[in-house]
Coordinates of C-alpha atoms and ligand atoms in Angstrom, one line a residue:
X1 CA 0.0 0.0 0.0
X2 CA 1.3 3.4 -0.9
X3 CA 2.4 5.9 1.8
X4 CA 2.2 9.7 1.5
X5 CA 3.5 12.5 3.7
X6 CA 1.8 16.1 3.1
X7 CA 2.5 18.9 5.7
X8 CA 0.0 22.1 5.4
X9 CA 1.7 25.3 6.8
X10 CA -0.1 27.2 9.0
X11 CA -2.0 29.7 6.1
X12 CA -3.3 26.2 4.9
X13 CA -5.1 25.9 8.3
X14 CA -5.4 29.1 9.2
X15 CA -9.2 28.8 9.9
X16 CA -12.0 26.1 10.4
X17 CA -13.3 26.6 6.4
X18 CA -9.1 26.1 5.4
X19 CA -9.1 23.3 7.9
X20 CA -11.8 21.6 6.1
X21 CA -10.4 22.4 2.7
X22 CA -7.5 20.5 4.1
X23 CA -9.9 17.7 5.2
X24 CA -11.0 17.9 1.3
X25 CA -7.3 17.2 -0.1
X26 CA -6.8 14.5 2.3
X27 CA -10.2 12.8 1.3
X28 CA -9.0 12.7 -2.2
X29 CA -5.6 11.4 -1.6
X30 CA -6.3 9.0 0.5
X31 CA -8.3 6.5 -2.1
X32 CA -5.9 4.1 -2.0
X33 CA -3.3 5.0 0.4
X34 CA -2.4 5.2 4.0
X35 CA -1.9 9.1 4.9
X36 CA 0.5 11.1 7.4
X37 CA -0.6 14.9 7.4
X38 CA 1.5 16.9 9.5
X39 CA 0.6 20.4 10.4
X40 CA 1.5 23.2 12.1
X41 CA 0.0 25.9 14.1
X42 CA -2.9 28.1 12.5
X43 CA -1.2 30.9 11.2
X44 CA -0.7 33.6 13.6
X45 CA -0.5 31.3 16.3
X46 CA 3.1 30.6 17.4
X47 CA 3.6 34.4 16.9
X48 CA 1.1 34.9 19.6
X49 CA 2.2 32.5 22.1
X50 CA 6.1 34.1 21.5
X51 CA 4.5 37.5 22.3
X52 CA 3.2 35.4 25.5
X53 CA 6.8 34.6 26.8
X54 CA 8.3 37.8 25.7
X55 CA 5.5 39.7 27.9
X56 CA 6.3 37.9 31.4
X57 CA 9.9 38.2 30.2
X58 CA 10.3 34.4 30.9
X59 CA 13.5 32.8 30.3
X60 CA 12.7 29.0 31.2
X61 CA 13.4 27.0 29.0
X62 CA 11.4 23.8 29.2
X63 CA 8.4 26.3 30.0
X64 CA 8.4 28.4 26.7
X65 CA 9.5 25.4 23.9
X66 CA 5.6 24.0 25.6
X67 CA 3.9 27.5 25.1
X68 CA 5.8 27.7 22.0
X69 CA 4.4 24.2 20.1
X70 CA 1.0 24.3 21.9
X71 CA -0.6 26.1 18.6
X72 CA 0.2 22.7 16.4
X73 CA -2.4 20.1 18.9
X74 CA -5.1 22.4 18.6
X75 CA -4.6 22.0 14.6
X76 CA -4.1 18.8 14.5
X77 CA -7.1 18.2 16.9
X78 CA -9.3 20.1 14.9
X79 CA -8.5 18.1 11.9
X80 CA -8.3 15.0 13.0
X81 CA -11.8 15.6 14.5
X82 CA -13.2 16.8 11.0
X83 CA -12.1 13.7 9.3
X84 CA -13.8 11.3 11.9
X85 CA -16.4 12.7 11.2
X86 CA -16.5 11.9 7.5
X87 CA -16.0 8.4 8.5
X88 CA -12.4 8.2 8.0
X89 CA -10.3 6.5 10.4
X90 CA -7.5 9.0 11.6
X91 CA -5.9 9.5 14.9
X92 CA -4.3 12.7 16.4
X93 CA -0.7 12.6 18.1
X94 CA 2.0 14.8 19.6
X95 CA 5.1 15.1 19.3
X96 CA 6.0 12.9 22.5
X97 CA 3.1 10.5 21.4
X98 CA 5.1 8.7 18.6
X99 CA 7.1 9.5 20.2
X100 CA 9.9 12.0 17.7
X101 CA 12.7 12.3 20.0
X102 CA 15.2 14.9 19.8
X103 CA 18.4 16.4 21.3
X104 CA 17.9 19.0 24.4
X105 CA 18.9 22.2 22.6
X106 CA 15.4 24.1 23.7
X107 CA 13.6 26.2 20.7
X108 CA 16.4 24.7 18.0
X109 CA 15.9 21.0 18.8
X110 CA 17.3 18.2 16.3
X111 CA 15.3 15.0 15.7
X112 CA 17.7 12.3 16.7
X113 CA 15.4 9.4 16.6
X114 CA 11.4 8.5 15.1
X115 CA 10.3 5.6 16.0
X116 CA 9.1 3.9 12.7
X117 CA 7.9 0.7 14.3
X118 CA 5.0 2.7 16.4
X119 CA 4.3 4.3 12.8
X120 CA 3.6 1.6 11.7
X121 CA 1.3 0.3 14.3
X122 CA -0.8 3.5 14.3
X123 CA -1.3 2.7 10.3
X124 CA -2.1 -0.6 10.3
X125 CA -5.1 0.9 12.4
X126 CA -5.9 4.3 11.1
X127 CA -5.8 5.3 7.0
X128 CA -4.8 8.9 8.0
X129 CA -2.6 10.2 11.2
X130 CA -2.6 13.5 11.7
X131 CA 1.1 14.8 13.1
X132 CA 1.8 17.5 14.7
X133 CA 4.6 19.6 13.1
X134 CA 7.6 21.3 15.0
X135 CA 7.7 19.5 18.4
X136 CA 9.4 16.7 19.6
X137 CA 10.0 15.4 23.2
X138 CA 14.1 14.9 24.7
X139 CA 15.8 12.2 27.1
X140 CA 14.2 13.8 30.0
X141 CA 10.5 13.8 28.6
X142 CA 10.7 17.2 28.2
X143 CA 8.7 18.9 24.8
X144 CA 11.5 20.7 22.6
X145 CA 10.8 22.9 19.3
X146 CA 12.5 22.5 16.2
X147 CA 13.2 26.3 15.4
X148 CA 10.5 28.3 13.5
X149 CA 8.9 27.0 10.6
X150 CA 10.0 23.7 12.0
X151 CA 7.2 21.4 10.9
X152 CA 8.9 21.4 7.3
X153 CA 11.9 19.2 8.8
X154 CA 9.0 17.1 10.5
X155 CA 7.4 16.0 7.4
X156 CA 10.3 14.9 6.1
X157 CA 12.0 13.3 8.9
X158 CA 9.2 11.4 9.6
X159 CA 8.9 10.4 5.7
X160 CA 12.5 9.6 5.4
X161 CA 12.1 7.1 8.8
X162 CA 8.8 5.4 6.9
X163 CA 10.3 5.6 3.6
X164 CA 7.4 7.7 2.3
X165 CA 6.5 7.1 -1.5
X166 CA 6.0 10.9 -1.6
X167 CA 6.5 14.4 0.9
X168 CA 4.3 16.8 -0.4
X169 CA 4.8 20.0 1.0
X170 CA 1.2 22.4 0.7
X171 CA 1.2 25.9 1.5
X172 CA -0.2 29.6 0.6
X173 CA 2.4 29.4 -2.6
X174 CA 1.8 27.3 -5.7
X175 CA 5.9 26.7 -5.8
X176 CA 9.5 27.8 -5.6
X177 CA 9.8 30.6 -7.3
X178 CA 12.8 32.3 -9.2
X179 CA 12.5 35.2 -7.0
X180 CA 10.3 36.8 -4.6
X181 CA 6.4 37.5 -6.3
X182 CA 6.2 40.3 -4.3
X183 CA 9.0 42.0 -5.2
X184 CA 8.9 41.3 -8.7
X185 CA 6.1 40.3 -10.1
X186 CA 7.7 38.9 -13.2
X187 CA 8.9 36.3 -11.0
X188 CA 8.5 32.1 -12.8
X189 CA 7.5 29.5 -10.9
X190 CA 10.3 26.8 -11.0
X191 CA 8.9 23.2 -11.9
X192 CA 12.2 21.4 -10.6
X193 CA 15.0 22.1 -8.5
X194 CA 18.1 20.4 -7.1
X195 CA 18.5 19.7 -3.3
X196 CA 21.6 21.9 -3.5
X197 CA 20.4 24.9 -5.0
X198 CA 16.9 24.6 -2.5
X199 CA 19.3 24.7 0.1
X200 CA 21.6 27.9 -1.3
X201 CA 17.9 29.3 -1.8
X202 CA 16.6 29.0 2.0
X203 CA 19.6 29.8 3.4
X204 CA 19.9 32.9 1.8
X205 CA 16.4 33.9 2.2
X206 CA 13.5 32.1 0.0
X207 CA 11.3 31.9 3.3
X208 CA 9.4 28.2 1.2
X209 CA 11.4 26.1 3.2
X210 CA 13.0 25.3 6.6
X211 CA 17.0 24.8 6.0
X212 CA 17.0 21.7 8.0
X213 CA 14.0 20.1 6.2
X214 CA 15.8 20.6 2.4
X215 CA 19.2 19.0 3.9
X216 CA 17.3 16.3 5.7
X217 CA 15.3 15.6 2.3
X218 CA 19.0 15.7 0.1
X219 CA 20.7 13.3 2.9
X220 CA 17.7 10.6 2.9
X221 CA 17.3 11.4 -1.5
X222 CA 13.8 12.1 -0.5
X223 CA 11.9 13.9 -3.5
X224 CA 10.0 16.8 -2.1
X225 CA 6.9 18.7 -4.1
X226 CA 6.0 22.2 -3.2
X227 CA 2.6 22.8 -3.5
X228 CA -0.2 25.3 -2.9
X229 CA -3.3 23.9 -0.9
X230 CA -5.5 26.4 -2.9
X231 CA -4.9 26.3 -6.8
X232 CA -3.9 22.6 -6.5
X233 CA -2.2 22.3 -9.6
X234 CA 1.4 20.8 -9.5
X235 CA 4.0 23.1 -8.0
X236 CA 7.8 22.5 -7.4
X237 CA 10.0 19.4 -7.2
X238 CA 13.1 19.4 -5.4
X239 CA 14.7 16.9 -6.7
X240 CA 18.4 14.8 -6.5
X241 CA 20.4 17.0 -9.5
X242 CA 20.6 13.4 -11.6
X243 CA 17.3 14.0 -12.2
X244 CA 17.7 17.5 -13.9
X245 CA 17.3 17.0 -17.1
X246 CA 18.8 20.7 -17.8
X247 CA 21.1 22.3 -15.7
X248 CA 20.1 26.5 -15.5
X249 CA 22.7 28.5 -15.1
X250 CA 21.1 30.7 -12.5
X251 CA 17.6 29.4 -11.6
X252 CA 17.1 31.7 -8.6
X253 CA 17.7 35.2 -7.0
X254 CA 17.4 35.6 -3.3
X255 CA 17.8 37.9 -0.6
X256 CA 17.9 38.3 2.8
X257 CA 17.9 41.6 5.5
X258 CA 18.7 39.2 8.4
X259 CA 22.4 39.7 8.6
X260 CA 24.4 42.9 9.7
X261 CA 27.7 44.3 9.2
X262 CA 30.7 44.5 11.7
X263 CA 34.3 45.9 10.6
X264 CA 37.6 46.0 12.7
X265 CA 40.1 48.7 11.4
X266 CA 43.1 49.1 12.2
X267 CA 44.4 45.3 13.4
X268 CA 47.5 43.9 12.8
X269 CA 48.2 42.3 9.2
X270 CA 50.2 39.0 10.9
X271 CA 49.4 35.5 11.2
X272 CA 46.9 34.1 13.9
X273 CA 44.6 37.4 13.9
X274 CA 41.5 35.6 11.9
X275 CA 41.9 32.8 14.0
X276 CA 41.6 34.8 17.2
X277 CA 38.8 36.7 16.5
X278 CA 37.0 34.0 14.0
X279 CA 38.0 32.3 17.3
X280 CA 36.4 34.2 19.5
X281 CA 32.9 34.3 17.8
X282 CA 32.6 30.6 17.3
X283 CA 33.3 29.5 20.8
X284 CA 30.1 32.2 21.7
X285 CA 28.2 30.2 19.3
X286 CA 28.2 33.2 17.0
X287 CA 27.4 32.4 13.1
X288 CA 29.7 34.2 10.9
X289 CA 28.6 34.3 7.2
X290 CA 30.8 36.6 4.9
X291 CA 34.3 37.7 5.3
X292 CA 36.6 40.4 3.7
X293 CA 39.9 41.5 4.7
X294 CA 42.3 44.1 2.8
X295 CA 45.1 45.0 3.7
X296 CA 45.7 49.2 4.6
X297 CA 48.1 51.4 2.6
X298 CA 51.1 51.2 5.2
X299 CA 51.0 47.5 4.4
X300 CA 51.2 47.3 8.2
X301 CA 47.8 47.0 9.6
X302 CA 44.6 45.3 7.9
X303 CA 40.7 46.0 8.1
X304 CA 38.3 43.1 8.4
X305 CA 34.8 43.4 7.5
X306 CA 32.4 40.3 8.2
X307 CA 28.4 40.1 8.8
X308 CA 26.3 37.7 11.6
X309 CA 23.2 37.0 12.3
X310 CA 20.9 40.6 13.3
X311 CA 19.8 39.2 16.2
X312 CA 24.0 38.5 17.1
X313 CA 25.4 41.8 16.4
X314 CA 25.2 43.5 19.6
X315 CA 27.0 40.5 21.1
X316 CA 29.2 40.0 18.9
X317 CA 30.3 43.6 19.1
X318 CA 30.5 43.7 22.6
X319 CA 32.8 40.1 22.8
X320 CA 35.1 42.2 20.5
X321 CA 35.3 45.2 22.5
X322 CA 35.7 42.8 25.7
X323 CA 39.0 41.2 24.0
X324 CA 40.6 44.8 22.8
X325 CA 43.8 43.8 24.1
X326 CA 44.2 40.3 22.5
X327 CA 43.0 41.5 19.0
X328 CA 45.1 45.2 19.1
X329 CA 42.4 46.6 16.6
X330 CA 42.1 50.6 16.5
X331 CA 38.0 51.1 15.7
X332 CA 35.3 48.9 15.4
X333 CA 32.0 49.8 13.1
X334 CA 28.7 48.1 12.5
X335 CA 26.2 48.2 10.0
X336 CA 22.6 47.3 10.3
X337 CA 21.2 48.7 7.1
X338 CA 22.9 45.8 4.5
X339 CA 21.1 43.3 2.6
X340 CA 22.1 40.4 1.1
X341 CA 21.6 39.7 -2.5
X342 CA 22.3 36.2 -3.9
X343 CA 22.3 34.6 -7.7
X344 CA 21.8 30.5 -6.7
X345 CA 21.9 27.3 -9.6
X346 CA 23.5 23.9 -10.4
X347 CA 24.8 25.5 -14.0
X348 CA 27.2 28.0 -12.2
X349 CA 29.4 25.2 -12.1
X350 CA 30.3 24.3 -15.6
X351 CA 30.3 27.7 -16.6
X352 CA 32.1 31.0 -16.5
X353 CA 30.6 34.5 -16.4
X354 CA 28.4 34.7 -14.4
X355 CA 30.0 36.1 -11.0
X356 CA 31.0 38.8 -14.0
X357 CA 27.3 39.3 -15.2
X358 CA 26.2 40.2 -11.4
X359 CA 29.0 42.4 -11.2
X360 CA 28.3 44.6 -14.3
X361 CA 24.4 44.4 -13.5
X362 CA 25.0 45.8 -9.9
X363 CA 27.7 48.4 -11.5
X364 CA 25.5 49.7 -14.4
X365 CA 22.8 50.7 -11.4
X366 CA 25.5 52.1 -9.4
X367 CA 25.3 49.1 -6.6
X368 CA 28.6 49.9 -4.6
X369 CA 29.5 45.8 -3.6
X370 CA 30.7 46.1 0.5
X371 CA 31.6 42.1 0.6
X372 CA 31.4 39.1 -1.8
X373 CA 30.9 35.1 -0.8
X374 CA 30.7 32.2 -3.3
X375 CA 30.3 29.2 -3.4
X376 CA 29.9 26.1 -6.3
X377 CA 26.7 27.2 -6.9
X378 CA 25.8 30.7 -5.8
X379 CA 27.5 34.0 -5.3
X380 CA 26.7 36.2 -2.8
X381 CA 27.2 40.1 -2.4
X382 CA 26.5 42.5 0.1
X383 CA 25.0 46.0 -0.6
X384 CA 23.1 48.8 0.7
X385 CA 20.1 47.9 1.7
X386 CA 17.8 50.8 0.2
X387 CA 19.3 48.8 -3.2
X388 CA 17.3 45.7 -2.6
X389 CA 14.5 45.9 -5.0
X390 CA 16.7 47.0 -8.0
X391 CA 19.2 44.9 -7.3
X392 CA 17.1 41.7 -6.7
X393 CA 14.6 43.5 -9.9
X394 CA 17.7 44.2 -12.3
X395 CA 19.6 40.7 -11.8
X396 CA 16.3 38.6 -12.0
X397 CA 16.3 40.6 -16.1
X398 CA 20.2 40.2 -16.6
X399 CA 19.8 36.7 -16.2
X400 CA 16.6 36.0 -18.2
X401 CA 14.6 34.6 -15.5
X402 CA 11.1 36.5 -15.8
X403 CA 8.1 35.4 -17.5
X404 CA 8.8 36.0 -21.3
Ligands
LIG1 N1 4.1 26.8 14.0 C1 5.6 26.9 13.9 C2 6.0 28.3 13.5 O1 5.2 29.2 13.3 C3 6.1 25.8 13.0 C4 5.8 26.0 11.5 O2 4.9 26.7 11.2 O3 6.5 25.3 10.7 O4 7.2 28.5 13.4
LIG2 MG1 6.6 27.3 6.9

């Protein structure tokens, strides 16, 4: 018997008429298969219950990740509730209930373990159970969260640990797109993707997909479809690159406002300086994305420019001020008003040209570049962030990718 995972995102059951929309999908799928529909919270929810913790100004731990994922078992309740109903034999279950273990890094949990032999038992007596997304339960039997937007990496965790014929992913999009709609509306919707250039597009800022879920679904070859719960027609695949039958050169353009800008001026220009203050940041558990260093005119001293997560900046800053003696560095400078700007696809590879292209686009608008990153697939370049639209607008042309 067949086996599908779909996840709905939170828009998908954001009310009781979308929750029974939901209920219609799932009625049609099932025919002749045995369903797992993991959701998350109606939208709006998790936002609410954060606002919650921030407004006693609690910092326990164990307390907030069970505010946090409390939205996902009224949802799942709710559906599971409206199926029965319709004479379909479904079952509800948490997290804990599976039971998805995970480590105990509270509000960024990883799934170590899902039990696929209790799967298994709960579908050889129900033809649909109903998952809640994002939450998961630690050694000490405490409920963990997986990180926002977590119930992505549930619905393919679990799939990979049932060996799922299919993971369709519904939400309020009807696919990956080859940038964002609402920033230019001549954006394509992308039939099929590789793992790798999912995973350069979330991380630098195409909000489809949780990170975790797209390298979870690459690791375990696990084809994933991208789809909206409204139009229903077919949306994205995300699929291993051996099944690309073409190669684009760039099939994306993302960008991102989450990171901001921190330079040191002034340091020395000898060995064992990066590794100190690279050093530094990493044993705080500090994410460092780009780097640049250049060397000053007296060939003595150096400036080094680097970005981190928004929410890290302050800290960061202040760890660096903390350690003026080690580093010897004369000023320090931050930036919050940067934006990232990224041109993702599998092609880049093979050919040449195209780190030049985004250069001479970005010039002929008069895009000053503060910082460059690359990788295989994707180059990365930092800029003013009052630049965003034409940049993003301007590239998305240069390289073709609008609707002809
Ligand atoms: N409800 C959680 C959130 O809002 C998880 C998810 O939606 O994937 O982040
Ligand atoms: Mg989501």
């Amino acid at each position: 018997m067949k086996l599908v995972v779909m996840k709905f995102g939170g828009t998908s059951v954001g009310s009781i008429d979308k929750i029974n929309n939901v209920a219609n999908i799932v009625e049609k799928e099932l025919n002749d298969k045995k369903l797992i529909v993991v959701l998350s919270a109606m939208s709006g929810v998790t936002n609410k219950m954060q606002e919650y913790i921030d407004e006693i100004e609690s910092n326990e731990i164990i307390e907030n990740d069970l505010i946090l994922t409390s939205g996902e078992a009224v949802s799942v309740g709710l559906l599971s509730a409206i199926l029965k109903k319709r004479n379909i034999k479904s079952i509800p279950l948490l997290g804990w209930q599976i039971p998805i273990i995970t480590d105990s890094n509270y509000q960024k949990a990883k799934i170590l373990n899902i039990d696929k032999n209790r799967i298994d038992q709960f579908l050889k007596n129900y033809d649909v159970i109903v998952v809640a997304g994002f939450q998961g339960v630690n050694i000490d039997g405490n409920i963990t969260s997986l990180g926002r937007g977590g119930s992505d990496t549930t619905a393919v965790a679990v799939a990979a640990a049932v060996d799922a014929d299919r993971c369709d992913i519904y939400t309020d999009v009807d696919g990956v797109y080859t940038t964002d709609p609402n920033l230019e509306p001549k954006a394509k919707k992308i039939n099929k993707l590789a793992f790798e250039e999912m995973l350069e597009m979330s991380s630098t800022g195409a909000k489809v997909l949780h990170t975790r879920s797209v390298e979870l679904a690459m690791k375990n070859n696990l084809t994933l479809q991208v789809l909206s719960s409204i139009t229903k027609q077919s949306g994205t695949f995300v699929v291993d690159e051996n099944k690309l039958i073409e190669k684009e050169i760039v099939s994306g353009v993302s960008y991102s406002n989450n990171e901001s800008k921190l330079t040191l001026s002034g340091i020395a220009d000898k060995p064992g300086i990066s590794a100190t203050i690279f050093g530094l940041l990493a044993n705080n558990n500090i994410n460092v994305d780009m780097i640049v260093q250049n060397t000053s005119q007296d060939g003595i001293t150096a400036n080094i420019t680097f970005t981190v997560p928004n929410s890290e900046i302050h800290n960061a800053k202040k760890l660096i001020e903390e350690n003026k003696k080690l580093i010897d560095f004369k000023s320090i400078e931050t930036d919050t008003n940067i934006s990232k700007i990224s041109v993702i696809g599998m092609g880049m590879m093979s050919q040449s040209g195209v780190a030049k292209k985004m250069f001479t686009t970005l010039a002929d608008n008069s895009i000053n570049i503060l910082a460059i990153s690359t990788s295989e697939i994707k180059i990365s370049v930092l800029i003013d962030k009052k630049f965003t639209k034409i940049a993003v607008k301007s590239l998305h042309d240069a390289y073709n990718l609008g609707s002809k």
